[in-house]
CSV table of C-alpha atoms in Angstrom, one decimal:
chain,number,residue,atom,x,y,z
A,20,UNK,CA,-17.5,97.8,-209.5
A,21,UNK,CA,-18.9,94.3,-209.2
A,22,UNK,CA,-19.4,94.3,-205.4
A,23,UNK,CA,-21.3,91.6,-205.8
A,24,UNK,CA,-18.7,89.0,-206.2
A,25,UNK,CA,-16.7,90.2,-203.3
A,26,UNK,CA,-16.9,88.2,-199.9
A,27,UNK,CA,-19.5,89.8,-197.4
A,28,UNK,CA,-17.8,90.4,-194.0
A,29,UNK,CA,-19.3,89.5,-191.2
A,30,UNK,CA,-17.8,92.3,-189.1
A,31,UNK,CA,-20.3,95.2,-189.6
A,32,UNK,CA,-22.2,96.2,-186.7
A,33,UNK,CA,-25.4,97.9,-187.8
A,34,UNK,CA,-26.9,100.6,-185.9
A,35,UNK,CA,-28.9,102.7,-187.8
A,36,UNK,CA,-31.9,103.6,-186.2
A,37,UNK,CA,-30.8,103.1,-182.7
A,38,UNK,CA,-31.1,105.7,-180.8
A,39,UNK,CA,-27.7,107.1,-179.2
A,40,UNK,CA,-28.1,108.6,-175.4
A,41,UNK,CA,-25.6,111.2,-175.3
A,42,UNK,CA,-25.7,112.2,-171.3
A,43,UNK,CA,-23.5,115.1,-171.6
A,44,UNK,CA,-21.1,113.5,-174.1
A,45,UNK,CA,-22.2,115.7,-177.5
A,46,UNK,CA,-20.2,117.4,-179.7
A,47,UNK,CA,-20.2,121.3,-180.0
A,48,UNK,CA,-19.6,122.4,-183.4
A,49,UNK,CA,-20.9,125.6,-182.7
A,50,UNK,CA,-18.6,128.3,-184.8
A,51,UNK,CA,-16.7,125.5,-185.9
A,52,UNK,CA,-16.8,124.4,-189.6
A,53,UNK,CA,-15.3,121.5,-191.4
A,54,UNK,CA,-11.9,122.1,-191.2
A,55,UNK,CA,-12.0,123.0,-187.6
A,56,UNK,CA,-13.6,120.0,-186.6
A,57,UNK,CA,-11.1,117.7,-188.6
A,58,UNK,CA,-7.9,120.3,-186.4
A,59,UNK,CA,-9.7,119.6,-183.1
A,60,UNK,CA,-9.7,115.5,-184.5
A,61,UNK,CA,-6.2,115.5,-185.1
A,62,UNK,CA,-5.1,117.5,-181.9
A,63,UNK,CA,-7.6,115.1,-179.9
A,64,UNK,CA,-5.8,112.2,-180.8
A,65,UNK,CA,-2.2,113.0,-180.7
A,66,UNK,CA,-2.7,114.8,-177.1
A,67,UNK,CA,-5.4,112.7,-175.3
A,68,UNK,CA,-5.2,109.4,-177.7
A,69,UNK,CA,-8.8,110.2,-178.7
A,70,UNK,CA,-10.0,111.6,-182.1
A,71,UNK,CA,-12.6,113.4,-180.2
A,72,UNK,CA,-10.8,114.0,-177.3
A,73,UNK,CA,-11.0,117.5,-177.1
A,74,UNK,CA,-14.3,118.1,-178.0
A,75,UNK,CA,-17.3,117.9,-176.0
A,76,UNK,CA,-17.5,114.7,-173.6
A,77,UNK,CA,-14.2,112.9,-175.1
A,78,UNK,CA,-11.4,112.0,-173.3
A,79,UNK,CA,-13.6,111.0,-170.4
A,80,UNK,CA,-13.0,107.5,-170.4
A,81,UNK,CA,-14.1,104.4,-171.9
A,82,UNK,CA,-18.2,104.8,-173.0
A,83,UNK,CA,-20.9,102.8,-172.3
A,84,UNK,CA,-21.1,99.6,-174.4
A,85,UNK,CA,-23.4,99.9,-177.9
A,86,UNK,CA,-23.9,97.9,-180.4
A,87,UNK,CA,-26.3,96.7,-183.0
A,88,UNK,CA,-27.5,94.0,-185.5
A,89,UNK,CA,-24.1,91.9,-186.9
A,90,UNK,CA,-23.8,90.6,-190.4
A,91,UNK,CA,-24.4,91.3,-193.8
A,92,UNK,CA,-26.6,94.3,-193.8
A,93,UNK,CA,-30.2,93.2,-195.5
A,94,UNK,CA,-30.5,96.6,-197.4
A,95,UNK,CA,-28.1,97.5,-201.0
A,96,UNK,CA,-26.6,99.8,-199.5
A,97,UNK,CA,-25.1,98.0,-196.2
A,98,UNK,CA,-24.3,94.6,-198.3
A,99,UNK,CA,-22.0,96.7,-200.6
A,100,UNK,CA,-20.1,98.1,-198.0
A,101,UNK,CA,-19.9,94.8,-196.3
A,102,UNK,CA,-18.5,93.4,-199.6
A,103,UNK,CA,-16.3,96.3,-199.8
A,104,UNK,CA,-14.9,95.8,-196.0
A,105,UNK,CA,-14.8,91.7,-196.8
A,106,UNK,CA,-12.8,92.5,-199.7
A,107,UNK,CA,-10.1,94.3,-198.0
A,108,UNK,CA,-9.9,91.8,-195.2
A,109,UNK,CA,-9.2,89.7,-198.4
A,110,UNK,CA,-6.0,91.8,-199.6
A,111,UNK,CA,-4.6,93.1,-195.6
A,112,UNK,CA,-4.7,88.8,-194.6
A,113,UNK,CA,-2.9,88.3,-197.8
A,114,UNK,CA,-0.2,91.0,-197.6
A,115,UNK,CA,0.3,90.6,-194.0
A,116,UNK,CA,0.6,86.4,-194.1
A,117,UNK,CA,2.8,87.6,-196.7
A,118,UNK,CA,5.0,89.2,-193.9
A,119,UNK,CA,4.4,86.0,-191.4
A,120,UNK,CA,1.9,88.8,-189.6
A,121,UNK,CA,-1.9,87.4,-188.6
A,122,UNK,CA,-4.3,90.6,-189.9
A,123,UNK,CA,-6.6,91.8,-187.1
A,124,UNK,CA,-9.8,93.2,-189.0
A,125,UNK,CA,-11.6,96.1,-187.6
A,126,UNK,CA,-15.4,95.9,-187.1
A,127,UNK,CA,-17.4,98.4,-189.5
A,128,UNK,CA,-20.0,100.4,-187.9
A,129,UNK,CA,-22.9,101.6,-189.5
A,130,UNK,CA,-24.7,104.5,-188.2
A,131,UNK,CA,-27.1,107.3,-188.3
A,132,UNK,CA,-26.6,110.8,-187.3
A,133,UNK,CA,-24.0,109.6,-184.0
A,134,UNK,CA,-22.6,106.8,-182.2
A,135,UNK,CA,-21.1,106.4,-179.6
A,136,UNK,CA,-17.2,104.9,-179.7
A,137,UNK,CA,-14.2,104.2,-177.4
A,138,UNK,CA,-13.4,107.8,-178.6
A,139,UNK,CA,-16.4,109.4,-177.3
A,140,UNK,CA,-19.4,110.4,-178.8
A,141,UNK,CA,-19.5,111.0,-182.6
A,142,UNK,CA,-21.7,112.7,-184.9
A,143,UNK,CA,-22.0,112.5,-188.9
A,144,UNK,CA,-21.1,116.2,-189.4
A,145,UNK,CA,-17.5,114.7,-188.4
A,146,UNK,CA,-17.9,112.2,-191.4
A,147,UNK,CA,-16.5,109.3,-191.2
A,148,UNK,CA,-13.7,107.8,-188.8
A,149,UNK,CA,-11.9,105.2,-187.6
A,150,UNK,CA,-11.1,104.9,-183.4
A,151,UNK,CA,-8.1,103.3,-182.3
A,152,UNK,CA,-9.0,102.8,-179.1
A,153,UNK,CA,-12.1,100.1,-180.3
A,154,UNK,CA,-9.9,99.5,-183.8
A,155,UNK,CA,-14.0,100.3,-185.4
A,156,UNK,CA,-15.0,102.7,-188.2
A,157,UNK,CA,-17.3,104.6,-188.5
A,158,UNK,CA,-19.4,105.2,-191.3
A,159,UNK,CA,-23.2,107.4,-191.7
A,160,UNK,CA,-24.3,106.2,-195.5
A,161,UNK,CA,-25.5,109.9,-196.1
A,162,UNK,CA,-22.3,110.9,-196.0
A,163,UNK,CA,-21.9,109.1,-199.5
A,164,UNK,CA,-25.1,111.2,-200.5
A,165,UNK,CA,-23.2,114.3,-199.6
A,166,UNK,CA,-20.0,112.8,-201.4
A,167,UNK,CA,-22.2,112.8,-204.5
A,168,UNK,CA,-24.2,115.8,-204.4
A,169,UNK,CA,-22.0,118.1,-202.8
A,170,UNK,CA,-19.0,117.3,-203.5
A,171,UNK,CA,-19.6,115.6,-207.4
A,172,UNK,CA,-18.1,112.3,-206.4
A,173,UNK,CA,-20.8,109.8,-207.5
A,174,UNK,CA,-20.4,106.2,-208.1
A,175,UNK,CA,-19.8,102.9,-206.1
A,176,UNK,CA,-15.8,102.8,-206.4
A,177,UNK,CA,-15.7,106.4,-204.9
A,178,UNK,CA,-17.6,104.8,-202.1
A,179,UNK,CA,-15.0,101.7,-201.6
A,180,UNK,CA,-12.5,104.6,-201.9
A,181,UNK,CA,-13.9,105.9,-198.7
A,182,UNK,CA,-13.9,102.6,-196.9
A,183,UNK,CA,-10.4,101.5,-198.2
A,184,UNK,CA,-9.3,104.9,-196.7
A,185,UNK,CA,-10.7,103.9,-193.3
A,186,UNK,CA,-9.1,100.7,-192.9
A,187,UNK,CA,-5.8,101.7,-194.0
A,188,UNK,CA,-5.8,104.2,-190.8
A,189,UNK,CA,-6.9,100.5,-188.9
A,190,UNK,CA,-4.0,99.1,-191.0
A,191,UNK,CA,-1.8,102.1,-189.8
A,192,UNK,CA,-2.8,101.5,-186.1
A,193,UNK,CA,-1.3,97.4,-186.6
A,194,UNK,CA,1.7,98.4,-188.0
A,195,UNK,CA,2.8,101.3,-185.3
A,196,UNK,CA,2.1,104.1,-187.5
A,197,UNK,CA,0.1,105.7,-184.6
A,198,UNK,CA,2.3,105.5,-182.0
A,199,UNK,CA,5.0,106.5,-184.0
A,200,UNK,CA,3.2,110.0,-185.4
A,201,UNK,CA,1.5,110.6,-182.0
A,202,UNK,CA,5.2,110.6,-180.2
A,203,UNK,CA,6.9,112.7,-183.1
A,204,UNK,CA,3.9,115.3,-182.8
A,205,UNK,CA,4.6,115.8,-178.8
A,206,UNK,CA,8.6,115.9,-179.5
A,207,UNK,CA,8.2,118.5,-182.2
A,208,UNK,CA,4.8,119.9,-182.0
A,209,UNK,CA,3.4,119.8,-186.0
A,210,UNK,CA,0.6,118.1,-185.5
A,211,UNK,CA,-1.1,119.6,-188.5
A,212,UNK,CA,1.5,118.2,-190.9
A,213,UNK,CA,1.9,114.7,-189.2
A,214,UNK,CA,-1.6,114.4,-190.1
A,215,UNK,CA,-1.4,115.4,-193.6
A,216,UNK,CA,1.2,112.4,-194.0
A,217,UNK,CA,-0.8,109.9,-192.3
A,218,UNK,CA,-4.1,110.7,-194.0
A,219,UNK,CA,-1.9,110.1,-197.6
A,220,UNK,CA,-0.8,107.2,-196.5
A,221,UNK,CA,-3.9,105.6,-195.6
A,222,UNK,CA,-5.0,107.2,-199.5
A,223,UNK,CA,-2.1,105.0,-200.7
A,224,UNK,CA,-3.4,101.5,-198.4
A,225,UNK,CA,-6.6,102.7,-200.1
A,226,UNK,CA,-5.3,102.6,-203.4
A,227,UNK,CA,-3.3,99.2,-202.3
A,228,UNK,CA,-6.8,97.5,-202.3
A,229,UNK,CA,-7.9,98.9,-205.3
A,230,UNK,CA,-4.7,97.3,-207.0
A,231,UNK,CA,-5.3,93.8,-205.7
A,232,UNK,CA,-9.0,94.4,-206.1
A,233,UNK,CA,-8.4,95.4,-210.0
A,234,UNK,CA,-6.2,92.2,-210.5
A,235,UNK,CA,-9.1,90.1,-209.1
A,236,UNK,CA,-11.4,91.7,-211.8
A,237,UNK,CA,-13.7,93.1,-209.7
A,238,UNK,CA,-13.2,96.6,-211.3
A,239,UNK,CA,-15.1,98.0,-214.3
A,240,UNK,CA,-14.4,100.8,-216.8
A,241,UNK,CA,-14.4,104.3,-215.2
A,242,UNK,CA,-14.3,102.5,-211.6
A,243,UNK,CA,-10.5,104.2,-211.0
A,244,UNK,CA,-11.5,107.1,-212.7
A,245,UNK,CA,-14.6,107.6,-209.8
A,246,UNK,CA,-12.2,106.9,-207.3
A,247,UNK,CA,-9.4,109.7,-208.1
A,248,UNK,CA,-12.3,111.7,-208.4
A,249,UNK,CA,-13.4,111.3,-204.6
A,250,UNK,CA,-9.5,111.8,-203.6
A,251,UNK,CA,-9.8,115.0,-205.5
A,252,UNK,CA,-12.8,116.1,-204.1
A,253,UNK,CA,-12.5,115.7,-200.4
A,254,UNK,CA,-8.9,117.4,-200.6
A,255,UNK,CA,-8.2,120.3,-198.1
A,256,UNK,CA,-8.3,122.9,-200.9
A,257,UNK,CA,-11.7,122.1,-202.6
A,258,UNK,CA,-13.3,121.4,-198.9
A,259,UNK,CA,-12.3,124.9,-197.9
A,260,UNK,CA,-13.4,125.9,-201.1
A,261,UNK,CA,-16.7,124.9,-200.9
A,262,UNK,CA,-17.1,125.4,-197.5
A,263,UNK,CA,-15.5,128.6,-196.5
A,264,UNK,CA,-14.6,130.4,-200.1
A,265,UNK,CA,-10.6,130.4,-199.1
A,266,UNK,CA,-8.0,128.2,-198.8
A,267,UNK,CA,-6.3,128.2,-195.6
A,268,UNK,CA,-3.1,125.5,-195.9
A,269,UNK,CA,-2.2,126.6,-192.5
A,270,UNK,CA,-5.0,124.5,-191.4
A,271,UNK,CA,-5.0,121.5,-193.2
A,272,UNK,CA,-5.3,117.9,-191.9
A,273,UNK,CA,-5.6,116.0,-194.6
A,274,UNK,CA,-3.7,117.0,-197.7
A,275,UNK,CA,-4.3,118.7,-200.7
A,276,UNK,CA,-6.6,117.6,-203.4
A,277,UNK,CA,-3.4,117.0,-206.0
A,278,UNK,CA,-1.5,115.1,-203.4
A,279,UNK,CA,-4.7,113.1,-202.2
A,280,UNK,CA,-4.8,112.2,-205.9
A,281,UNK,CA,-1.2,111.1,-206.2
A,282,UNK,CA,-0.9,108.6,-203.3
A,283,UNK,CA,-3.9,107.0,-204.1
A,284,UNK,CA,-2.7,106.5,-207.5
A,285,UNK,CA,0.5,105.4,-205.8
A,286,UNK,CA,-1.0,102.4,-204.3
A,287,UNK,CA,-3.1,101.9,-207.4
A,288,UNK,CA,-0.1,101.2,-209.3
A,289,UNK,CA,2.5,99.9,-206.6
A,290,UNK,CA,0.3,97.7,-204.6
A,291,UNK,CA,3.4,98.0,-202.2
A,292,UNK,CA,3.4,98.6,-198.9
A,293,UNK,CA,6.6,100.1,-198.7
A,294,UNK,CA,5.3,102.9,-201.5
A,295,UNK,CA,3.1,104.1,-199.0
A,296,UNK,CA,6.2,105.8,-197.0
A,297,UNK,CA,5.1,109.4,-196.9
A,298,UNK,CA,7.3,110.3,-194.0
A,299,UNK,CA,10.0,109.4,-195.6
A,300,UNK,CA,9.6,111.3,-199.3
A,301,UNK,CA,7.9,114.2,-197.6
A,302,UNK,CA,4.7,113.9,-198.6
């Protein structure tokens, strides 16, 4: 991928290293693996409006303000997601002046180990996020290690992939996708499966960038390749796989690893928004 030659945004607040004073407002993940966390995310923000609003300290109001060094990181690592983040406020300005709509980006928010957020307090075993309620995402750079190692998902596009997928939920939250899913989940009460749909279609916004960010030739050889890989590999299925040694579909949140694939693929090809419609094919 030739980050290099995308635009650096200057909406990344950086602060790893800072130390985070919790008061009270941690996490328990006590008992709780993966897949429970991402459950008690989901019902968090369709019943308090919080992603970690049922956890430990969330839901209690607005936090304390925080916030670090702003600008192109100075270190590889930070610069490429800043290119990366740059770049998609490149494609969502285009595609929304394209619908006589002004594209709000969301501030990126580097971290190490937690931050705190409009959402409460968060910690990297969550991975990363995106909060409504300060429309910022969150991202701990060792989760890419993890993405890598554990998970054999190497490569800078897989990383992108991971951003992209971020700001698609930010792109979700300007277009009423939020609203929308959070009222159908209290009128019906399937919160689980509401999510699955919305986390696909913020694969297929991801995969929405990668098109444009192809036709720019700013993608190498292998680059899609690395990204379908990621989709794959951080699909329901092959989490609880690795993590538990059964798959539980009853408890999924984010989609399977084959359907992960396929919507990001959608928007690879598409570039459309209106191909990202998952509620309305099912999914």
């Amino acid at each position: 991928m030739r980050w290099r030659e995308m635009p650096p945004s200057q909406n990344v607040e950086d602060r790893r290293g800072m130390r985070t004073g919790g008061s009270g407002m941690g996490i328990r993940t006590g008992g709780l693996g993966l897949g429970g966390l991402l459950v008690l995310m989901v019902l968090g923000y369709f019943f308090t409006g919080d992603p970690l609003g049922l956890m430990d300290g969330g839901g209690g109001g607005a936090p304390p303000a925080e916030t670090g060094a702003r600008g192109t990181p100075a270190d590889e690592a930070g610069e490429r997601i800043s290119r990366v983040l740059g770049d998609t406020e490149r494609t969502w300005g285009e595609l929304f002046a394209q619908q006589n709509r002004s594209y709000r980006a969301p501030t990126l928010v580097l971290f190490s180990e937690a931050a705190q957020s409009a959402c409460g307090f968060g910690s990297a075993a969550v991975g990363p996020f995106y909060c409504p309620g300060d429309q910022k995402l969150y991202i701990d750079l060792n989760f890419f290690m993890e993405l890598d190692r554990r998970f054999g998902a190497p490569g800078d596009f897989a990383q992108a992939y991971v951003v992209a997928h971020e700001v698609g939920h930010h792109v979700q939250n300007l277009l009423g996708v939020f609203d929308r899913v959070r009222g159908m989940a209290q009128s019906r009460g399937d919160a689980n499966a509401l999510s699955i749909r919305q986390e696909l279609m913020a694969d297929c916004f991801a995969g929405i960038w990668g098109h444009y960010a192809a036709a720019r030739g700013l993608l190498d050889t292998g680059d899609v390749e690395e990204g379908l890989t990621a989709a794959a590999a951080i699909g329901d299925d092959q989490i609880q796989r690795r993590t538990q040694g059964r798959v539980s579909p009853e408890s999924w949140t984010h989609g399977s690893s084959t359907d992960r694939v396929r919507w990001f693929r959608q928007g690879l090809e598409s570039g459309q928004i209106k191909s990202c419609d998952t509620f309305a094919t099912g999914g």
